[in-house]
Tab-separated table of N, CA and C in Angstrom:
chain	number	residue	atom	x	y	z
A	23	UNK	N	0.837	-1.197	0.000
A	23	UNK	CA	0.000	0.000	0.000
A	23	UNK	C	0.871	1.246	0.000
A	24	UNK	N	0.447	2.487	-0.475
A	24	UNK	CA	1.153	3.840	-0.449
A	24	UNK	C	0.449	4.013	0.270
A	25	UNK	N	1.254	4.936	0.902
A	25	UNK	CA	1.404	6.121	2.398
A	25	UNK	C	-0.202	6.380	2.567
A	26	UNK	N	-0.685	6.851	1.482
A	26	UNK	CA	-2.146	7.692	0.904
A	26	UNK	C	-2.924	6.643	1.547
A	27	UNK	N	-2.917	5.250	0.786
A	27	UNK	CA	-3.710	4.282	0.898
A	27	UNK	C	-3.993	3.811	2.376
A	28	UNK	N	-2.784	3.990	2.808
A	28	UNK	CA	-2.778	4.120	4.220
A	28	UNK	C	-3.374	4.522	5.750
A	29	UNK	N	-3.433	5.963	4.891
A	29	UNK	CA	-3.763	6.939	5.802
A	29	UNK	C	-5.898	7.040	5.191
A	30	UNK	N	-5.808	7.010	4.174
A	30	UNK	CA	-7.121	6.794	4.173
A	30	UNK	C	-7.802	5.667	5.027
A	31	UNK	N	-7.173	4.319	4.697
A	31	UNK	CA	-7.968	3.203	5.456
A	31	UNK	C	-7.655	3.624	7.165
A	32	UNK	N	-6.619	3.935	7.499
A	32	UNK	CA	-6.844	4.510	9.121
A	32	UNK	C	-7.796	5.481	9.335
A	33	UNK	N	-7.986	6.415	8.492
A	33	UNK	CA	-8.686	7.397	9.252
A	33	UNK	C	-10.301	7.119	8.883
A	34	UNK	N	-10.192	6.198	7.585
A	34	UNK	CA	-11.836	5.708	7.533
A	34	UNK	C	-12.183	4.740	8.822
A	35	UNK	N	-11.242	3.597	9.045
A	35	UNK	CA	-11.377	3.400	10.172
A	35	UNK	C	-11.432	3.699	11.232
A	36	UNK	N	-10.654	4.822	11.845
A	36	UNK	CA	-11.394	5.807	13.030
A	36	UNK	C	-12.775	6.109	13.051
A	37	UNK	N	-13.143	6.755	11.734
A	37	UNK	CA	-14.027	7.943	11.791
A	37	UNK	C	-15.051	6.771	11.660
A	38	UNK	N	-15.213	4.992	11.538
A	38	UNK	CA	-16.541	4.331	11.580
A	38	UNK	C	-16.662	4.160	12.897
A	39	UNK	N	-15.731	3.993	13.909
A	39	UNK	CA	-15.895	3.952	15.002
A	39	UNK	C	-15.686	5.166	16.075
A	40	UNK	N	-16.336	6.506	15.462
A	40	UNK	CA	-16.611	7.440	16.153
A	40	UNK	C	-15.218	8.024	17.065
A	41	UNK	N	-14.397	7.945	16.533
A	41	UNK	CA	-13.120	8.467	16.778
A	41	UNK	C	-13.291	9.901	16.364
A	42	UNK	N	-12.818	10.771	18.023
A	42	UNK	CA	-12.878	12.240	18.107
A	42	UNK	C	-11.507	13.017	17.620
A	43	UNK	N	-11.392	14.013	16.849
A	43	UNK	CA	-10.445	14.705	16.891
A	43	UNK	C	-9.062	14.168	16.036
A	44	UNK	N	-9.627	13.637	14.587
A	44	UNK	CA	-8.569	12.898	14.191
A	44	UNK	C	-7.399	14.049	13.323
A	45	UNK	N	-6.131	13.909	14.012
A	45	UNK	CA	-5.612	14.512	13.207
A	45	UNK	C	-4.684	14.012	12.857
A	46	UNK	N	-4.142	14.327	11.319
A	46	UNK	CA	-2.578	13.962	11.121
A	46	UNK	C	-1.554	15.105	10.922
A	47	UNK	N	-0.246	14.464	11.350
A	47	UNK	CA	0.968	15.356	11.115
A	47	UNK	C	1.915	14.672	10.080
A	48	UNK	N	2.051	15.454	9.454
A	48	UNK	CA	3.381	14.978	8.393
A	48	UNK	C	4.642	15.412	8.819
A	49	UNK	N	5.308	14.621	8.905
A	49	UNK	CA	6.888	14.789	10.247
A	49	UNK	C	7.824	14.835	9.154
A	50	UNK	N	7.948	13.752	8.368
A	50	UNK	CA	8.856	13.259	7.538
A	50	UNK	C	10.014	14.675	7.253
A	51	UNK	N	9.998	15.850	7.437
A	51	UNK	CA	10.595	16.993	7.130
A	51	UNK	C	11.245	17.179	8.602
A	52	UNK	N	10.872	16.677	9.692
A	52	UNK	CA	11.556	16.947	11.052
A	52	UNK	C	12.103	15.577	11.831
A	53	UNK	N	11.493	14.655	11.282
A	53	UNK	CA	12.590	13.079	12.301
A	53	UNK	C	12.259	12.450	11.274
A	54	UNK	N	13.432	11.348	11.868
A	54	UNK	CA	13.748	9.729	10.853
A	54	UNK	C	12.318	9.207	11.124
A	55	UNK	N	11.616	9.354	12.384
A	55	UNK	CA	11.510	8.434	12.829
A	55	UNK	C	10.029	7.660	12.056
A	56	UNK	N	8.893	8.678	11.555
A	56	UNK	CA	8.211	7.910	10.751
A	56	UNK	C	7.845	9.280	9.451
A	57	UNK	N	7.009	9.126	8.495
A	57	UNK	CA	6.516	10.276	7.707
A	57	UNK	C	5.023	10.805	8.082
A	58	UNK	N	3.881	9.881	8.940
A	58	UNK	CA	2.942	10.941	9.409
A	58	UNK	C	2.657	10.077	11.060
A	59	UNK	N	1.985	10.970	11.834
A	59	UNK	CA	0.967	10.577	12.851
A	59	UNK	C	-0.124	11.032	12.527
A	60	UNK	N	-0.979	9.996	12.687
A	60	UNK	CA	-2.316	10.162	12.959
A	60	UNK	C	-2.843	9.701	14.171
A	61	UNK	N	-3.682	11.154	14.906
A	61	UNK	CA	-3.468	11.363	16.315
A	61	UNK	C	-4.779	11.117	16.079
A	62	UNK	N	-5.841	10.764	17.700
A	62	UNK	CA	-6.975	10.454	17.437
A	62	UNK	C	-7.412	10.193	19.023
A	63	UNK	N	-8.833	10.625	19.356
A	63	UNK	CA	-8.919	10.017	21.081
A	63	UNK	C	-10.386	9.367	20.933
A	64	UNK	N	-10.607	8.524	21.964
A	64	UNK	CA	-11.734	7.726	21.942
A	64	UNK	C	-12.029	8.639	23.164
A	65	UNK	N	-13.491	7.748	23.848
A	65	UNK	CA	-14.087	8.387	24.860
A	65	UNK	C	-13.651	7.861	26.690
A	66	UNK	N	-13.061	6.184	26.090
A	66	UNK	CA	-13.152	5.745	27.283
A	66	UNK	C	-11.784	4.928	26.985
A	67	UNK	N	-11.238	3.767	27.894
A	67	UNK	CA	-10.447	3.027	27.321
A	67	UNK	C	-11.025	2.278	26.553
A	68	UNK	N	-11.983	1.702	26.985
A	68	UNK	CA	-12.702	0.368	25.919
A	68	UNK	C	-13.168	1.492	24.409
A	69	UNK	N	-13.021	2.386	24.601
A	69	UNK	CA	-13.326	2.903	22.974
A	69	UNK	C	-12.436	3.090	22.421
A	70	UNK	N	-10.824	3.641	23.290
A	70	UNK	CA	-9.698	3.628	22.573
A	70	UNK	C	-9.240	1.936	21.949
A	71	UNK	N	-9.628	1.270	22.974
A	71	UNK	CA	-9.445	-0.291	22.278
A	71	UNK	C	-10.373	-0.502	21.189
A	72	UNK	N	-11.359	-0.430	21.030
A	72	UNK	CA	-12.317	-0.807	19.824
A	72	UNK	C	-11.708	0.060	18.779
A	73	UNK	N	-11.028	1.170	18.784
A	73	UNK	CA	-10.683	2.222	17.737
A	73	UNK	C	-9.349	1.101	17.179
A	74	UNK	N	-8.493	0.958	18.056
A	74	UNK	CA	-7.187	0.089	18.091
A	74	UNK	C	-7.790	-0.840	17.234
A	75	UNK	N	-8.512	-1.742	17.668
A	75	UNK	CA	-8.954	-2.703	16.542
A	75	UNK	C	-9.325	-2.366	15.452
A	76	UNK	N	-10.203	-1.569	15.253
A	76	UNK	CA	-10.792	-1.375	13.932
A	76	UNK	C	-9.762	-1.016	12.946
A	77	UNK	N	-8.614	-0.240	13.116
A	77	UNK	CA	-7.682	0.103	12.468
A	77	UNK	C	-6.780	-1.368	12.414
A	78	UNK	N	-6.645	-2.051	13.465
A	78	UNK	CA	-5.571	-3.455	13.056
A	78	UNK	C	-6.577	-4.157	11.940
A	79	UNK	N	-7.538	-4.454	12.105
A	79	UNK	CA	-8.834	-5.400	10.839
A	79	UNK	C	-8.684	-4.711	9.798
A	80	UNK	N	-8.932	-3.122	9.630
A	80	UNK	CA	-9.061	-2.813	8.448
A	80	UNK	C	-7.837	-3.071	7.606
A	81	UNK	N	-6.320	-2.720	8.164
A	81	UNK	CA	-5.292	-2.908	7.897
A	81	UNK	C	-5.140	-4.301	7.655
A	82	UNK	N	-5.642	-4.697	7.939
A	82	UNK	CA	-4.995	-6.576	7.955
A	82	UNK	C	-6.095	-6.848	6.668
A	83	UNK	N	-6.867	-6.037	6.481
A	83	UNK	CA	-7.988	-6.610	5.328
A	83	UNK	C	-7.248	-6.238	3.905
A	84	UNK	N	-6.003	-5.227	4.003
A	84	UNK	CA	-5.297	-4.731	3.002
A	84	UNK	C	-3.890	-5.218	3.041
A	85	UNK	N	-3.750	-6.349	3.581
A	85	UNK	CA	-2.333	-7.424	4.259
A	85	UNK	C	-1.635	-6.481	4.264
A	86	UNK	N	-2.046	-5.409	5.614
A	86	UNK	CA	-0.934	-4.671	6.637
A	86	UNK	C	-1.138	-4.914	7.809
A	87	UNK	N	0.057	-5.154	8.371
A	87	UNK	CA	0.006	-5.470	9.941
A	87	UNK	C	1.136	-4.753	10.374
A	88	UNK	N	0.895	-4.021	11.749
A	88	UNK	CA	1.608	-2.914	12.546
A	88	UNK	C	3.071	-3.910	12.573
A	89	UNK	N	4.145	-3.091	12.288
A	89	UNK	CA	5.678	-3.499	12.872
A	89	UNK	C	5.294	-3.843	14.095
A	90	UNK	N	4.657	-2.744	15.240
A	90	UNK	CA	4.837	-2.746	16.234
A	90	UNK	C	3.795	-2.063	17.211
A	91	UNK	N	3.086	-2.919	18.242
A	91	UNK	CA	2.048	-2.640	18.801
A	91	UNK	C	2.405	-2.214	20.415
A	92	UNK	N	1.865	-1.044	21.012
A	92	UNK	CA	1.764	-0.850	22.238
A	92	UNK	C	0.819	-0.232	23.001
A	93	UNK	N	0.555	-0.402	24.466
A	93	UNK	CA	-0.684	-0.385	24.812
A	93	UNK	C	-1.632	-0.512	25.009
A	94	UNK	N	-1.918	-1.645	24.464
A	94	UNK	CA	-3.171	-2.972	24.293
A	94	UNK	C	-3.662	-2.498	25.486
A	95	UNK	N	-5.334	-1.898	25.402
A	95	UNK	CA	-6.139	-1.802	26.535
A	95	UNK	C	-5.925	-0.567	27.559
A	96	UNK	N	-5.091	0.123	27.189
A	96	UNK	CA	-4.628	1.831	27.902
A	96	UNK	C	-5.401	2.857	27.464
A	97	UNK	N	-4.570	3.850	27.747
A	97	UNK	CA	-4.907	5.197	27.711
A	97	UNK	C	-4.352	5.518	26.496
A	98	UNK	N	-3.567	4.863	25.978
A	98	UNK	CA	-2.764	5.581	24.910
A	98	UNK	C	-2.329	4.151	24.106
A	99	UNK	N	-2.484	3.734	23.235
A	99	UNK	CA	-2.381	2.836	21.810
A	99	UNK	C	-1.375	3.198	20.961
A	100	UNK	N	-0.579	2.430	20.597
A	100	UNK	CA	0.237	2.931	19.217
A	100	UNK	C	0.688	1.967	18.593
A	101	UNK	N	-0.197	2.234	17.149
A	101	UNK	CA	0.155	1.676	16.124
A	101	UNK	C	1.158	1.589	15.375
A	102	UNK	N	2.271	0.813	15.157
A	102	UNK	CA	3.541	1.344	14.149
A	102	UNK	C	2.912	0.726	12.667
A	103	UNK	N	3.081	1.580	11.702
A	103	UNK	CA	2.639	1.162	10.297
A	103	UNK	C	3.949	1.805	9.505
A	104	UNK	N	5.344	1.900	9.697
A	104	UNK	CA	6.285	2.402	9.542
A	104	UNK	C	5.968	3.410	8.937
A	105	UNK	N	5.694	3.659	7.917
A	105	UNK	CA	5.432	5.487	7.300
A	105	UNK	C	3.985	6.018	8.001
A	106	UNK	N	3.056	5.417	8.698
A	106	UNK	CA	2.235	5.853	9.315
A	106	UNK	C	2.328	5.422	10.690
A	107	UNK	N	2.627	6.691	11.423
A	107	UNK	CA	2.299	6.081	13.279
A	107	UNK	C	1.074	6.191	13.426
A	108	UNK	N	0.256	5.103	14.463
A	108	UNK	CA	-1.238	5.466	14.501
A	108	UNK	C	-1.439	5.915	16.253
A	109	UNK	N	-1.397	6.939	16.401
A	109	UNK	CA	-1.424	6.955	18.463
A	109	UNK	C	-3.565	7.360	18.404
A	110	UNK	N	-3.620	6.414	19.452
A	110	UNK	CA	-5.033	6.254	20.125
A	110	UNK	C	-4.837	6.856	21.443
A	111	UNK	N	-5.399	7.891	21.584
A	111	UNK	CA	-5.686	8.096	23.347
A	111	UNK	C	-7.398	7.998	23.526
A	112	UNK	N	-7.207	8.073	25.412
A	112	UNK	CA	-8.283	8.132	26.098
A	112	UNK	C	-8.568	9.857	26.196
A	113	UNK	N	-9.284	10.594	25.735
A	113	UNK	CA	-9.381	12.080	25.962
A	113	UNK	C	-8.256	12.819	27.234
A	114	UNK	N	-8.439	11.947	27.727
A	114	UNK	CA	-7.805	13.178	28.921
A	114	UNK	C	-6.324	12.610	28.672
A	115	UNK	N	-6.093	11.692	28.591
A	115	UNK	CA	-4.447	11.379	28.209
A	115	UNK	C	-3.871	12.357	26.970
A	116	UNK	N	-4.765	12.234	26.096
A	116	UNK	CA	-4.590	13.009	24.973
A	116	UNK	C	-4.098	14.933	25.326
A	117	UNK	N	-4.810	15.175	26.142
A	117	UNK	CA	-4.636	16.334	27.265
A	117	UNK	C	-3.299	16.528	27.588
A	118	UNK	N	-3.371	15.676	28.183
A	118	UNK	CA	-1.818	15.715	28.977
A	118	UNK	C	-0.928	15.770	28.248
A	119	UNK	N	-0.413	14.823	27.828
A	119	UNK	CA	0.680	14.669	26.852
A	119	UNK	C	0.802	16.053	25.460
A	120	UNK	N	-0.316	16.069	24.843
A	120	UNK	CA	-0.243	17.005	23.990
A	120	UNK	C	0.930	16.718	22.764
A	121	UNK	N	0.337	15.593	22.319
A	121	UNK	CA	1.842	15.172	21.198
A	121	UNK	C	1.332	16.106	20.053
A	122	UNK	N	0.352	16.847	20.012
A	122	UNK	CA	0.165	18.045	18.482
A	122	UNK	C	1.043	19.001	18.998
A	123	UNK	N	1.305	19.163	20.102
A	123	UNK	CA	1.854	20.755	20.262
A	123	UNK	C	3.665	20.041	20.514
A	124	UNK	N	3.641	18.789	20.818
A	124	UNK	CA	5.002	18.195	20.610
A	124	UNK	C	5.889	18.353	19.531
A	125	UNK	N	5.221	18.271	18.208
A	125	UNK	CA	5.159	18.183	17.084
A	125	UNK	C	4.436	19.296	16.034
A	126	UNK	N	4.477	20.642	16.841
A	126	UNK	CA	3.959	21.550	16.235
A	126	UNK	C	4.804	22.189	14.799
A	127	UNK	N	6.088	21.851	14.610
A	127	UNK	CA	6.585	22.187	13.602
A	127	UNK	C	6.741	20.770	12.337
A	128	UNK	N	5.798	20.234	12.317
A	128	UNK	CA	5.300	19.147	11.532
A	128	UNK	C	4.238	19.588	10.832
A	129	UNK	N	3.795	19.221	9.704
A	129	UNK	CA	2.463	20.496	8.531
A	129	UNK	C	1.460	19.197	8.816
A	130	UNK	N	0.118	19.950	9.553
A	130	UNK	CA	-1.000	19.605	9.190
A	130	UNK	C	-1.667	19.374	8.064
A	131	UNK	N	-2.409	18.156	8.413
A	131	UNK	CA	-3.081	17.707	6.831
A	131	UNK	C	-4.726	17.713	6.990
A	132	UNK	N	-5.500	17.870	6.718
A	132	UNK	CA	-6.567	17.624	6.903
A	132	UNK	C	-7.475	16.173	6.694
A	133	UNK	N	-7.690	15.728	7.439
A	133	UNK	CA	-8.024	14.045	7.320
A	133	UNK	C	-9.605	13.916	6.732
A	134	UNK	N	-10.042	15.259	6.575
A	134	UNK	CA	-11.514	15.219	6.157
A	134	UNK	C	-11.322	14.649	4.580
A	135	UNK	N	-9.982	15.463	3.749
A	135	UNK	CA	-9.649	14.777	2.364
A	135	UNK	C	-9.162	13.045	2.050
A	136	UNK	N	-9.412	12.419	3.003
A	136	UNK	CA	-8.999	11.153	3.002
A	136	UNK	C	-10.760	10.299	3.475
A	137	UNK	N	-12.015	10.908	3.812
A	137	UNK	CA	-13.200	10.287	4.555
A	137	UNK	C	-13.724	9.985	3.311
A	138	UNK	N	-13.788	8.503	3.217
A	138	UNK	CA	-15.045	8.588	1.819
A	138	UNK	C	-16.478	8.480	2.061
């Protein structure tokens, strides 16, 4: 899959399971470390987990599976999809941490151009 293809099936998958506040950052211009996050919070933990899933199924329905999974059942989820990071929070974790303003010199994308 390309990056695109990617980031569409994640964020269609958020947005079926009522995932608040999805945003992505395109980094790839500031670290090695991946080319976007797509940031995203559920309501509760069990919604950040159902979000977590829906994104591993949809991905696995397009034979992608995360490098690397953490957080199973937390406050905070992260998906590795190597050119796409996928982070899940619980609202108020999402608060705290503040990984948009972490990453404020990374260019916003609008994820509404990726909802079909």
């Amino acid at each position: 899959m390309t990056t695109d293809e990617k980031i569409k099936v994640i964020v269609n998958a958020l947005s079926s399971k009522k995932a608040e506040d999805i945003q992505i950052i395109r980094i790839s211009d500031i670290t090695v470390l991946s080319d976007y996050f797509i940031i995203a919070n559920g309501t509760s933990s069990t919604h950040t987990k159902t979000l977590a899933d829906e994104v591993e199924f949809q991905m696995s329905q397009n034979a992608e599976e995360p490098y690397g999974k953490e957080g199973n059942g937390s406050n905070w989820i992260v998906l590795d999809y190597s050119d796409v990071v996928v982070h899940i929070f619980y609202k108020e974790t999402r608060d705290y941490y503040q990984l948009e303003r972490m990453w404020a010199d990374g260019k916003k994308i609008d994820a509404k151009q990726f909802l079909e």
